[in-house]
Amino acid sequence: MSGVLDVVVIGAGWAGLGISHGLRRSGVSHVVLERGRIGETWRSQRWDSFHFNIPRVLTVMPGDHYDGSDPEGAMTRDEFVGMLEGYVSRNSLPVQIGESVTEVTPDGANGYHVRTQSRMLNARNVVVASGSLNRPRRPAVSQRIPAFVRQIDASDYRSATALEPGAILVVGSGQSGGQIAKDLSDAGRQVFFATSKIGRIQRRYRGRDVVLWLVDCGLMDIRREEFVLPSGAIPGRPLQGALETISLQSLSAQGVVLLGRVASVDGKVLTFAGDVAENVRFADENSATLRRKIDDYIARNSIVAPPATDDPAEVVPPKIPFPPITSLDLETSGISTMVWCTGFDGDFSWVKVPFALGADQQPSHVDGIGAASGVYFAGLDFASTRKSGTILSSIDESRTIVGHIVRRLGQL
């Protein structure tokens, strides 16, 4: 492709494809570059039994709507990839697969050079849609784990059968950690689960999928400024099962051994904080608060909904070791694998544009519109609201970023 493109979009996941759809509808010349296949992250960084936490009726791309027979069902990993592939085909989106971007630099004339392994493209605007959850984070203690224990990240986990025989220690009790711990336990593996203070969301409440209530209540539209902590950190997404409610107590009831937060390692021995009961209580209180907000919304709007009933996963008594396990010998416990579910950030080192990244080497932007003119970021976790970083944000995000690009092109 010769000449100067109006836009180069980097990444063909839901975020990049949503932007591409908006650009095509606006008549903006562009190309989408994808390092692997369409939806590569969903293909290669999700486990085999992965299901979406968001119901099918809301798992839709810009311009689409759900008309199936299972609106509150959970889409599988492979179904989602198929949906993205169909979206590209139906909308004739200009996706170039197998082309990894190695560098983005200014061209000295209000545009950018976009280099791949095989060519260089020139663009007036660049949309980085590679996501902010592609580089696993592990605590420093991981570097001192003995070599006989295999360490993997949540993005590397595929199934229980793919792991070596032995017990597994899952570290991190957010969405991925809880779902992986359950997947392993369901497969009959011995699981130790290092927990922390993270909220919890039921799968269903008062006759509906909870995410539908969250969207209707406006809780997913809460602005980032309202929930960011004084330290600048953002609380992790609550533990939520895709097919059913998952709680720390329900995991313990099926044999998962609950531990506190990982504190340190000395040789073969890991030490943990004695905070398991506190972590269970924190998640319980978080869930109860959310239920009250939904109840208030139902009452304020005079909505006819079934009465609240107890969720078995929430009321089952927790089986907490007494006294709490604060020391664990990895060898004598038979632990062969540790799965780190301790979060991700984005690798944007290849975006070599002044002011595009902050001191932390993460995107500098407001609502996806970069501090560097003509650079945009799509699909970032918690970029603007609670729904940012999920497909729930794709329509709003595409409208905002594409609208800004069109206005900028009109000024060049």
mmCIF file of C-alpha atoms in Angstrom:
data_model
loop_
_atom_site.group_PDB
_atom_site.id
_atom_site.type_symbol
_atom_site.label_atom_id
_atom_site.label_comp_id
_atom_site.label_asym_id
_atom_site.label_seq_id
_atom_site.Cartn_x
_atom_site.Cartn_y
_atom_site.Cartn_z
ATOM 1 C CA MET A 1 0.000 0.000 0.000
ATOM 2 C CA SER A 2 1.547 3.321 -1.079
ATOM 3 C CA GLY A 3 0.927 6.926 -0.085
ATOM 4 C CA VAL A 4 -0.176 8.273 3.268
ATOM 5 C CA LEU A 5 -3.036 6.632 5.110
ATOM 6 C CA ASP A 6 -5.382 8.648 7.244
ATOM 7 C CA VAL A 7 -5.081 6.063 10.030
ATOM 8 C CA VAL A 8 -3.153 2.952 10.972
ATOM 9 C CA VAL A 9 -4.899 0.860 13.632
ATOM 10 C CA ILE A 10 -2.640 -1.536 15.535
ATOM 11 C CA GLY A 11 -4.427 -4.619 16.834
ATOM 12 C CA ALA A 12 -7.383 -6.642 15.527
ATOM 13 C CA GLY A 13 -9.184 -7.455 18.743
ATOM 14 C CA TRP A 14 -12.574 -6.030 19.630
ATOM 15 C CA ALA A 15 -11.135 -2.556 20.280
ATOM 16 C CA GLY A 16 -9.238 -2.192 17.018
ATOM 17 C CA LEU A 17 -12.032 -3.700 14.948
ATOM 18 C CA GLY A 18 -14.598 -1.388 16.529
ATOM 19 C CA ILE A 19 -12.446 1.599 15.571
ATOM 20 C CA SER A 20 -12.018 0.192 12.047
ATOM 21 C CA HIS A 21 -15.781 -0.139 11.679
ATOM 22 C CA GLY A 22 -16.258 3.508 12.652
ATOM 23 C CA LEU A 23 -13.499 4.675 10.312
ATOM 24 C CA ARG A 24 -14.954 2.761 7.371
ATOM 25 C CA ARG A 25 -18.408 4.208 8.000
ATOM 26 C CA SER A 26 -16.805 7.673 8.069
ATOM 27 C CA GLY A 27 -14.943 7.089 4.817
ATOM 28 C CA VAL A 28 -11.522 7.344 6.443
ATOM 29 C CA SER A 29 -8.702 5.477 4.670
ATOM 30 C CA HIS A 30 -6.995 3.088 7.035
ATOM 31 C CA VAL A 31 -5.512 -0.337 7.624
ATOM 32 C CA VAL A 32 -5.558 -2.604 10.699
ATOM 33 C CA LEU A 33 -2.276 -4.353 11.446
ATOM 34 C CA GLU A 34 -2.431 -7.524 13.557
ATOM 35 C CA ARG A 35 0.658 -9.348 14.860
ATOM 36 C CA GLY A 36 -1.015 -12.754 14.640
ATOM 37 C CA ARG A 37 -4.549 -13.712 13.742
ATOM 38 C CA ILE A 38 -7.789 -11.815 14.237
ATOM 39 C CA GLY A 39 -8.470 -11.860 17.989
ATOM 40 C CA GLU A 40 -4.995 -13.246 18.693
ATOM 41 C CA THR A 41 -5.031 -12.381 22.387
ATOM 42 C CA TRP A 42 -8.279 -14.294 22.865
ATOM 43 C CA ARG A 43 -6.871 -17.278 20.988
ATOM 44 C CA SER A 44 -3.514 -17.543 22.718
ATOM 45 C CA GLN A 45 -3.967 -15.977 26.166
ATOM 46 C CA ARG A 46 -7.172 -17.627 27.393
ATOM 47 C CA TRP A 47 -7.666 -21.113 28.808
ATOM 48 C CA ASP A 48 -9.592 -23.836 27.033
ATOM 49 C CA SER A 49 -12.765 -23.604 29.131
ATOM 50 C CA PHE A 50 -12.812 -19.788 29.161
ATOM 51 C CA HIS A 51 -16.236 -18.125 29.007
ATOM 52 C CA PHE A 52 -17.080 -14.432 28.993
ATOM 53 C CA ASN A 53 -18.384 -12.787 32.150
ATOM 54 C CA ILE A 54 -20.539 -10.502 30.018
ATOM 55 C CA PRO A 55 -23.815 -12.022 28.734
ATOM 56 C CA ARG A 56 -24.232 -12.660 25.014
ATOM 57 C CA VAL A 57 -26.790 -9.890 24.569
ATOM 58 C CA LEU A 58 -24.103 -7.356 25.545
ATOM 59 C CA THR A 59 -21.184 -9.072 23.779
ATOM 60 C CA VAL A 60 -21.748 -7.156 20.572
ATOM 61 C CA MET A 61 -19.629 -4.962 18.308
ATOM 62 C CA PRO A 62 -20.488 -1.488 17.004
ATOM 63 C CA GLY A 63 -23.264 -1.707 14.426
ATOM 64 C CA ASP A 64 -24.350 -5.159 15.600
ATOM 65 C CA HIS A 65 -27.097 -6.394 17.884
ATOM 66 C CA TYR A 66 -27.854 -9.737 19.471
ATOM 67 C CA ASP A 67 -30.831 -11.662 18.133
ATOM 68 C CA GLY A 68 -30.089 -15.176 19.384
ATOM 69 C CA SER A 69 -32.039 -17.417 21.725
ATOM 70 C CA ASP A 70 -29.665 -17.300 24.714
ATOM 71 C CA PRO A 71 -29.257 -13.601 25.601
ATOM 72 C CA GLU A 72 -27.975 -14.227 29.119
ATOM 73 C CA GLY A 73 -25.688 -17.095 28.164
ATOM 74 C CA ALA A 74 -21.892 -16.913 28.268
ATOM 75 C CA MET A 75 -19.926 -16.891 25.038
ATOM 76 C CA THR A 76 -16.931 -19.233 24.822
ATOM 77 C CA ARG A 77 -13.452 -18.182 23.773
ATOM 78 C CA ASP A 78 -13.791 -19.827 20.366
ATOM 79 C CA GLU A 79 -17.262 -18.390 19.772
ATOM 80 C CA PHE A 80 -15.930 -14.919 20.455
ATOM 81 C CA VAL A 81 -13.045 -15.341 18.033
ATOM 82 C CA GLY A 82 -15.520 -16.564 15.435
ATOM 83 C CA MET A 83 -17.666 -13.505 16.055
ATOM 84 C CA LEU A 84 -14.680 -11.208 15.438
ATOM 85 C CA GLU A 85 -13.767 -13.043 12.239
ATOM 86 C CA GLY A 86 -17.347 -12.758 11.003
ATOM 87 C CA TYR A 87 -17.380 -9.051 11.883
ATOM 88 C CA VAL A 88 -14.303 -8.439 9.732
ATOM 89 C CA SER A 89 -15.766 -10.359 6.817
ATOM 90 C CA ARG A 90 -19.252 -8.834 6.952
ATOM 91 C CA ASN A 91 -17.920 -5.291 7.164
ATOM 92 C CA SER A 92 -14.993 -5.756 4.752
ATOM 93 C CA LEU A 93 -12.571 -4.343 7.294
ATOM 94 C CA PRO A 94 -8.999 -3.837 5.964
ATOM 95 C CA VAL A 95 -7.174 -6.179 8.335
ATOM 96 C CA GLN A 96 -3.616 -7.305 7.594
ATOM 97 C CA ILE A 97 -2.764 -10.339 9.742
ATOM 98 C CA GLY A 98 0.661 -11.663 10.655
ATOM 99 C CA GLU A 99 2.207 -8.202 10.658
ATOM 100 C CA SER A 100 3.729 -7.103 13.938
ATOM 101 C CA VAL A 101 4.443 -3.412 14.465
ATOM 102 C CA THR A 102 7.975 -2.843 15.748
ATOM 103 C CA GLU A 103 8.036 0.933 16.018
ATOM 104 C CA VAL A 104 5.928 4.063 15.718
ATOM 105 C CA THR A 105 7.835 7.345 15.290
ATOM 106 C CA PRO A 106 6.965 10.913 14.205
ATOM 107 C CA ASP A 107 7.515 11.683 10.537
ATOM 108 C CA GLY A 108 8.282 15.349 11.173
ATOM 109 C CA ALA A 109 5.168 16.532 9.346
ATOM 110 C CA ASN A 110 2.273 16.015 11.777
ATOM 111 C CA GLY A 111 2.110 12.296 10.970
ATOM 112 C CA TYR A 112 3.797 9.023 11.823
ATOM 113 C CA HIS A 113 5.977 6.259 10.476
ATOM 114 C CA VAL A 114 4.661 2.807 11.392
ATOM 115 C CA ARG A 115 7.296 0.123 10.939
ATOM 116 C CA THR A 116 6.662 -3.600 10.782
ATOM 117 C CA GLN A 117 9.104 -6.437 10.161
ATOM 118 C CA SER A 118 8.626 -6.083 6.416
ATOM 119 C CA ARG A 119 7.633 -2.518 5.566
ATOM 120 C CA MET A 120 7.012 1.036 6.695
ATOM 121 C CA LEU A 121 3.649 2.774 6.439
ATOM 122 C CA ASN A 122 2.973 6.495 6.696
ATOM 123 C CA ALA A 123 -0.119 7.663 8.536
ATOM 124 C CA ARG A 124 -1.642 10.910 9.664
ATOM 125 C CA ASN A 125 -3.022 9.197 12.786
ATOM 126 C CA VAL A 126 -2.238 6.036 14.724
ATOM 127 C CA VAL A 127 -4.653 4.110 16.945
ATOM 128 C CA VAL A 128 -2.882 1.762 19.359
ATOM 129 C CA ALA A 129 -5.385 -1.018 20.079
ATOM 130 C CA SER A 130 -2.967 -3.644 21.355
ATOM 131 C CA GLY A 131 -4.466 -3.439 24.845
ATOM 132 C CA SER A 132 -3.024 -2.732 28.266
ATOM 133 C CA LEU A 133 -3.203 -6.321 29.531
ATOM 134 C CA ASN A 134 -0.521 -8.063 27.511
ATOM 135 C CA ARG A 135 2.460 -8.105 29.867
ATOM 136 C CA PRO A 136 2.072 -10.216 33.027
ATOM 137 C CA ARG A 137 3.026 -8.712 36.384
ATOM 138 C CA ARG A 138 4.556 -10.865 39.083
ATOM 139 C CA PRO A 139 5.664 -9.793 42.549
ATOM 140 C CA ALA A 140 9.385 -9.785 43.298
ATOM 141 C CA VAL A 141 8.970 -12.899 45.452
ATOM 142 C CA SER A 142 8.467 -14.931 42.265
ATOM 143 C CA GLN A 143 12.178 -14.609 41.504
ATOM 144 C CA ARG A 144 13.035 -16.639 44.607
ATOM 145 C CA ILE A 145 10.767 -19.620 43.960
ATOM 146 C CA PRO A 146 12.860 -22.818 43.694
ATOM 147 C CA ALA A 147 13.462 -24.202 40.216
ATOM 148 C CA PHE A 148 11.562 -27.462 40.789
ATOM 149 C CA VAL A 149 8.300 -25.468 40.750
ATOM 150 C CA ARG A 150 7.099 -24.446 37.307
ATOM 151 C CA GLN A 151 5.807 -20.874 37.237
ATOM 152 C CA ILE A 152 3.272 -19.691 34.667
ATOM 153 C CA ASP A 153 1.002 -16.683 34.326
ATOM 154 C CA ALA A 154 -2.764 -16.696 33.865
ATOM 155 C CA SER A 155 -2.202 -15.973 30.167
ATOM 156 C CA ASP A 156 -0.213 -19.215 29.842
ATOM 157 C CA TYR A 157 -2.771 -21.477 31.524
ATOM 158 C CA ARG A 158 -4.738 -23.738 29.179
ATOM 159 C CA SER A 159 -6.082 -26.680 31.187
ATOM 160 C CA ALA A 160 -5.421 -28.933 34.153
ATOM 161 C CA THR A 161 -4.223 -31.732 31.883
ATOM 162 C CA ALA A 162 -1.535 -29.505 30.395
ATOM 163 C CA LEU A 163 0.173 -29.140 33.785
ATOM 164 C CA GLU A 164 2.609 -31.527 35.434
ATOM 165 C CA PRO A 165 1.262 -33.957 38.051
ATOM 166 C CA GLY A 166 1.135 -32.533 41.530
ATOM 167 C CA ALA A 167 -0.613 -29.802 43.473
ATOM 168 C CA ILE A 168 -1.007 -26.287 42.106
ATOM 169 C CA LEU A 169 -0.692 -22.986 43.929
ATOM 170 C CA VAL A 170 -2.809 -20.238 42.347
ATOM 171 C CA VAL A 171 -1.808 -16.738 43.434
ATOM 172 C CA GLY A 172 -4.326 -13.939 43.059
ATOM 173 C CA SER A 173 -8.052 -14.140 43.796
ATOM 174 C CA GLY A 174 -9.527 -11.848 41.167
ATOM 175 C CA GLN A 175 -11.478 -13.030 38.130
ATOM 176 C CA SER A 176 -8.747 -15.070 36.457
ATOM 177 C CA GLY A 177 -7.436 -16.545 39.702
ATOM 178 C CA GLY A 178 -10.852 -17.644 40.928
ATOM 179 C CA GLN A 179 -11.912 -19.094 37.600
ATOM 180 C CA ILE A 180 -8.620 -20.939 37.097
ATOM 181 C CA ALA A 181 -8.698 -22.308 40.657
ATOM 182 C CA LYS A 182 -12.192 -23.652 39.997
ATOM 183 C CA ASP A 183 -11.197 -25.115 36.625
ATOM 184 C CA LEU A 184 -8.317 -26.963 38.276
ATOM 185 C CA SER A 185 -10.421 -28.155 41.204
ATOM 186 C CA ASP A 186 -13.223 -29.310 38.899
ATOM 187 C CA ALA A 187 -10.598 -31.426 37.118
ATOM 188 C CA GLY A 188 -9.694 -33.131 40.391
ATOM 189 C CA ARG A 189 -6.410 -31.323 41.039
ATOM 190 C CA GLN A 190 -5.259 -30.343 44.516
ATOM 191 C CA VAL A 191 -5.348 -26.552 44.631
ATOM 192 C CA PHE A 192 -3.864 -24.095 47.101
ATOM 193 C CA PHE A 193 -5.225 -20.582 46.634
ATOM 194 C CA ALA A 194 -3.399 -17.462 47.848
ATOM 195 C CA THR A 195 -6.061 -14.776 48.321
ATOM 196 C CA SER A 196 -6.234 -11.038 48.880
ATOM 197 C CA LYS A 197 -8.816 -8.302 49.439
ATOM 198 C CA ILE A 198 -10.840 -8.337 46.232
ATOM 199 C CA GLY A 199 -14.556 -7.840 45.784
ATOM 200 C CA ARG A 200 -17.021 -10.371 44.422
ATOM 201 C CA ILE A 201 -19.972 -10.270 42.028
ATOM 202 C CA GLN A 202 -22.774 -12.816 41.866
ATOM 203 C CA ARG A 203 -23.583 -14.342 38.513
ATOM 204 C CA ARG A 204 -27.336 -13.746 38.820
ATOM 205 C CA TYR A 205 -29.524 -11.712 41.124
ATOM 206 C CA ARG A 206 -33.275 -11.145 41.244
ATOM 207 C CA GLY A 207 -33.966 -12.971 38.027
ATOM 208 C CA ARG A 208 -31.259 -11.473 35.819
ATOM 209 C CA ASP A 209 -27.587 -11.667 34.994
ATOM 210 C CA VAL A 210 -25.928 -9.209 37.354
ATOM 211 C CA VAL A 211 -24.054 -7.451 34.542
ATOM 212 C CA LEU A 212 -27.416 -6.428 33.063
ATOM 213 C CA TRP A 213 -28.296 -4.808 36.370
ATOM 214 C CA LEU A 214 -24.890 -3.112 36.569
ATOM 215 C CA VAL A 215 -25.337 -1.611 33.107
ATOM 216 C CA ASP A 216 -28.906 -0.478 33.779
ATOM 217 C CA CYS A 217 -27.923 1.030 37.132
ATOM 218 C CA GLY A 218 -25.172 3.053 35.516
ATOM 219 C CA LEU A 219 -22.532 1.447 37.715
ATOM 220 C CA MET A 220 -20.425 0.509 34.674
ATOM 221 C CA ASP A 221 -20.391 4.162 33.579
ATOM 222 C CA ILE A 222 -18.801 5.488 36.759
ATOM 223 C CA ARG A 223 -15.853 7.644 35.769
ATOM 224 C CA ARG A 224 -12.300 6.574 36.508
ATOM 225 C CA GLU A 225 -11.732 9.610 38.736
ATOM 226 C CA GLU A 226 -14.412 8.390 41.101
ATOM 227 C CA PHE A 227 -12.903 4.994 41.891
ATOM 228 C CA VAL A 228 -9.161 5.513 41.576
ATOM 229 C CA LEU A 229 -7.447 5.228 44.966
ATOM 230 C CA PRO A 230 -5.492 8.129 46.524
ATOM 231 C CA SER A 231 -2.304 6.261 45.620
ATOM 232 C CA GLY A 232 -3.304 6.342 41.954
ATOM 233 C CA ALA A 233 -3.909 2.590 41.916
ATOM 234 C CA ILE A 234 -7.190 1.112 40.705
ATOM 235 C CA PRO A 235 -8.865 -1.764 42.574
ATOM 236 C CA GLY A 236 -8.805 -5.003 40.600
ATOM 237 C CA ARG A 237 -11.963 -6.281 38.980
ATOM 238 C CA PRO A 238 -14.013 -8.351 41.437
ATOM 239 C CA LEU A 239 -14.090 -12.137 41.421
ATOM 240 C CA GLN A 240 -16.892 -13.268 39.147
ATOM 241 C CA GLY A 241 -17.672 -16.639 37.683
ATOM 242 C CA ALA A 242 -18.680 -16.861 34.052
ATOM 243 C CA LEU A 243 -21.197 -19.705 34.347
ATOM 244 C CA GLU A 244 -22.028 -19.513 38.045
ATOM 245 C CA THR A 245 -21.100 -17.558 41.131
ATOM 246 C CA ILE A 246 -17.619 -18.281 42.437
ATOM 247 C CA SER A 247 -16.694 -17.290 45.978
ATOM 248 C CA LEU A 248 -13.771 -18.070 48.212
ATOM 249 C CA GLN A 249 -16.084 -20.096 50.427
ATOM 250 C CA SER A 250 -17.539 -22.077 47.497
ATOM 251 C CA LEU A 251 -14.022 -22.928 46.351
ATOM 252 C CA SER A 252 -13.099 -24.034 49.861
ATOM 253 C CA ALA A 253 -16.221 -26.205 49.991
ATOM 254 C CA GLN A 254 -14.987 -28.186 46.987
ATOM 255 C CA GLY A 255 -11.560 -28.741 48.501
ATOM 256 C CA VAL A 256 -9.497 -25.710 47.505
ATOM 257 C CA VAL A 257 -7.160 -24.786 50.371
ATOM 258 C CA LEU A 258 -7.450 -21.078 51.128
ATOM 259 C CA LEU A 259 -4.309 -19.172 52.038
ATOM 260 C CA GLY A 260 -3.667 -15.529 52.766
ATOM 261 C CA ARG A 261 -1.621 -13.074 50.767
ATOM 262 C CA VAL A 262 1.869 -14.265 49.749
ATOM 263 C CA ALA A 263 4.359 -12.523 52.019
ATOM 264 C CA SER A 264 7.822 -13.990 51.394
ATOM 265 C CA VAL A 265 9.824 -17.041 50.401
ATOM 266 C CA ASP A 266 12.796 -18.642 52.127
ATOM 267 C CA GLY A 267 14.206 -21.538 50.189
ATOM 268 C CA LYS A 268 11.376 -24.018 49.672
ATOM 269 C CA VAL A 269 9.072 -22.349 52.191
ATOM 270 C CA LEU A 270 6.479 -19.694 51.350
ATOM 271 C CA THR A 271 4.959 -17.582 54.081
ATOM 272 C CA PHE A 272 1.488 -16.057 53.935
ATOM 273 C CA ALA A 273 -0.406 -13.396 55.841
ATOM 274 C CA GLY A 274 -3.016 -14.767 58.213
ATOM 275 C CA ASP A 275 -5.774 -12.747 56.546
ATOM 276 C CA VAL A 276 -7.941 -15.404 54.890
ATOM 277 C CA ALA A 277 -11.025 -14.763 57.042
ATOM 278 C CA GLU A 278 -10.658 -11.034 56.474
ATOM 279 C CA ASN A 279 -10.441 -11.560 52.710
ATOM 280 C CA VAL A 280 -13.604 -13.691 52.733
ATOM 281 C CA ARG A 281 -15.395 -11.052 54.790
ATOM 282 C CA PHE A 282 -14.250 -8.250 52.476
ATOM 283 C CA ALA A 283 -15.651 -10.047 49.413
ATOM 284 C CA ASP A 284 -18.915 -10.799 51.268
ATOM 285 C CA GLU A 285 -19.356 -7.138 52.207
ATOM 286 C CA ASN A 286 -18.566 -6.015 48.665
ATOM 287 C CA SER A 287 -21.185 -8.385 47.251
ATOM 288 C CA ALA A 288 -23.776 -7.265 49.812
ATOM 289 C CA THR A 289 -23.156 -3.608 48.971
ATOM 290 C CA LEU A 290 -23.670 -4.314 45.284
ATOM 291 C CA ARG A 291 -26.924 -6.159 45.974
ATOM 292 C CA ARG A 292 -28.182 -3.186 47.994
ATOM 293 C CA LYS A 293 -27.438 -0.838 45.091
ATOM 294 C CA ILE A 294 -29.389 -3.074 42.731
ATOM 295 C CA ASP A 295 -32.272 -3.282 45.224
ATOM 296 C CA ASP A 296 -32.310 0.517 45.515
ATOM 297 C CA TYR A 297 -32.378 0.873 41.723
ATOM 298 C CA ILE A 298 -35.269 -1.582 41.453
ATOM 299 C CA ALA A 299 -37.212 0.242 44.172
ATOM 300 C CA ARG A 300 -36.569 3.735 42.770
ATOM 301 C CA ASN A 301 -37.742 2.725 39.325
ATOM 302 C CA SER A 302 -40.678 0.568 40.496
ATOM 303 C CA ILE A 303 -39.303 -2.393 38.550
ATOM 304 C CA VAL A 304 -41.119 -5.690 38.924
ATOM 305 C CA ALA A 305 -38.435 -8.242 39.766
ATOM 306 C CA PRO A 306 -38.392 -11.538 41.646
ATOM 307 C CA PRO A 307 -37.500 -11.315 45.342
ATOM 308 C CA ALA A 308 -33.900 -11.794 46.369
ATOM 309 C CA THR A 309 -32.839 -15.349 47.152
ATOM 310 C CA ASP A 310 -29.646 -16.731 48.587
ATOM 311 C CA ASP A 311 -26.962 -17.812 46.149
ATOM 312 C CA PRO A 312 -25.551 -21.170 47.323
ATOM 313 C CA ALA A 313 -22.006 -20.057 46.560
ATOM 314 C CA GLU A 314 -22.424 -17.054 48.837
ATOM 315 C CA VAL A 315 -23.981 -18.736 51.855
ATOM 316 C CA VAL A 316 -21.964 -21.957 52.017
ATOM 317 C CA PRO A 317 -19.778 -21.844 55.148
ATOM 318 C CA PRO A 318 -16.108 -21.231 54.341
ATOM 319 C CA LYS A 319 -13.643 -23.963 55.224
ATOM 320 C CA ILE A 320 -10.714 -21.960 56.491
ATOM 321 C CA PRO A 321 -7.771 -23.854 57.973
ATOM 322 C CA PHE A 322 -7.511 -23.216 61.706
ATOM 323 C CA PRO A 323 -5.155 -21.852 62.592
ATOM 324 C CA PRO A 324 -4.611 -20.195 59.191
ATOM 325 C CA ILE A 325 -1.748 -21.660 57.167
ATOM 326 C CA THR A 326 0.996 -19.073 57.258
ATOM 327 C CA SER A 327 3.848 -21.300 56.121
ATOM 328 C CA LEU A 328 3.924 -23.826 53.292
ATOM 329 C CA ASP A 329 6.795 -26.058 52.199
ATOM 330 C CA LEU A 330 6.484 -26.290 48.429
ATOM 331 C CA GLU A 331 8.212 -29.657 48.259
ATOM 332 C CA THR A 332 6.433 -31.502 51.070
ATOM 333 C CA SER A 333 3.104 -30.026 49.912
ATOM 334 C CA GLY A 334 3.681 -31.583 46.512
ATOM 335 C CA ILE A 335 3.312 -28.293 44.656
ATOM 336 C CA SER A 336 4.657 -28.653 41.117
ATOM 337 C CA THR A 337 3.161 -25.530 39.530
ATOM 338 C CA MET A 338 2.396 -21.956 40.522
ATOM 339 C CA VAL A 339 -0.075 -19.936 38.458
ATOM 340 C CA TRP A 340 0.413 -16.207 38.905
ATOM 341 C CA CYS A 341 -2.876 -14.326 38.496
ATOM 342 C CA THR A 342 -1.473 -11.044 39.725
ATOM 343 C CA GLY A 343 -2.385 -8.726 36.894
ATOM 344 C CA PHE A 344 -1.070 -7.322 33.664
ATOM 345 C CA ASP A 345 0.030 -4.062 32.170
ATOM 346 C CA GLY A 346 0.766 -3.009 28.615
ATOM 347 C CA ASP A 347 4.030 -3.044 26.696
ATOM 348 C CA PHE A 348 4.105 0.209 24.749
ATOM 349 C CA SER A 349 7.887 0.510 24.441
ATOM 350 C CA TRP A 350 7.568 0.493 20.644
ATOM 351 C CA VAL A 351 5.516 3.722 20.692
ATOM 352 C CA LYS A 352 8.450 6.106 20.352
ATOM 353 C CA VAL A 353 6.511 9.327 20.188
ATOM 354 C CA PRO A 354 7.213 12.272 22.517
ATOM 355 C CA PHE A 355 4.474 12.770 25.139
ATOM 356 C CA ALA A 356 2.600 9.608 24.057
ATOM 357 C CA LEU A 357 3.627 7.738 27.206
ATOM 358 C CA GLY A 358 3.865 8.878 30.792
ATOM 359 C CA ALA A 359 6.715 8.382 33.226
ATOM 360 C CA ASP A 360 5.413 4.877 33.907
ATOM 361 C CA GLN A 361 5.661 4.075 30.173
ATOM 362 C CA GLN A 362 1.902 3.672 30.008
ATOM 363 C CA PRO A 363 -0.330 5.714 27.678
ATOM 364 C CA SER A 364 -0.845 9.386 28.426
ATOM 365 C CA HIS A 365 -4.386 10.144 27.323
ATOM 366 C CA VAL A 366 -7.849 11.385 28.196
ATOM 367 C CA ASP A 367 -10.648 9.050 27.139
ATOM 368 C CA GLY A 368 -8.312 7.347 24.648
ATOM 369 C CA ILE A 369 -7.232 10.608 22.993
ATOM 370 C CA GLY A 370 -3.484 10.753 23.413
ATOM 371 C CA ALA A 371 -1.389 13.624 24.715
ATOM 372 C CA ALA A 372 0.574 13.352 21.463
ATOM 373 C CA SER A 373 -1.580 14.799 18.685
ATOM 374 C CA GLY A 374 -2.749 12.109 16.277
ATOM 375 C CA VAL A 375 -2.019 9.188 18.635
ATOM 376 C CA TYR A 376 -4.961 7.344 20.166
ATOM 377 C CA PHE A 377 -5.317 4.397 22.541
ATOM 378 C CA ALA A 378 -8.247 1.984 22.366
ATOM 379 C CA GLY A 379 -9.211 -0.899 24.643
ATOM 380 C CA LEU A 380 -7.307 0.254 27.722
ATOM 381 C CA ASP A 381 -8.486 -1.176 31.015
ATOM 382 C CA PHE A 382 -10.347 1.453 33.088
ATOM 383 C CA ALA A 383 -9.370 4.135 30.557
ATOM 384 C CA SER A 384 -12.471 6.246 31.174
ATOM 385 C CA THR A 385 -15.039 4.265 33.149
ATOM 386 C CA ARG A 386 -15.518 0.913 34.847
ATOM 387 C CA LYS A 387 -16.547 -0.661 31.553
ATOM 388 C CA SER A 388 -13.392 0.497 29.750
ATOM 389 C CA GLY A 389 -11.271 -2.446 28.735
ATOM 390 C CA THR A 390 -14.351 -4.611 28.145
ATOM 391 C CA ILE A 391 -16.442 -4.987 25.014
ATOM 392 C CA LEU A 392 -19.137 -2.952 26.790
ATOM 393 C CA SER A 393 -17.085 0.143 25.931
ATOM 394 C CA SER A 394 -16.571 -0.585 22.233
ATOM 395 C CA ILE A 395 -19.449 1.523 20.878
ATOM 396 C CA ASP A 396 -18.730 4.617 23.000
ATOM 397 C CA GLU A 397 -14.983 4.334 22.493
ATOM 398 C CA SER A 398 -15.275 4.025 18.719
ATOM 399 C CA ARG A 399 -17.585 7.021 18.557
ATOM 400 C CA THR A 400 -15.236 9.182 20.650
ATOM 401 C CA ILE A 401 -11.963 8.270 18.952
ATOM 402 C CA VAL A 402 -13.274 8.180 15.385
ATOM 403 C CA GLY A 403 -15.047 11.490 15.893
ATOM 404 C CA HIS A 404 -11.830 13.096 17.117
ATOM 405 C CA ILE A 405 -9.858 11.663 14.183
ATOM 406 C CA VAL A 406 -12.366 12.993 11.656
ATOM 407 C CA ARG A 407 -12.170 16.466 13.193
ATOM 408 C CA ARG A 408 -8.367 16.373 13.226
ATOM 409 C CA LEU A 409 -8.233 15.295 9.576
ATOM 410 C CA GLY A 410 -10.440 18.247 8.723
ATOM 411 C CA GLN A 411 -7.882 20.579 10.285
ATOM 412 C CA LEU A 412 -4.779 19.135 8.580
#
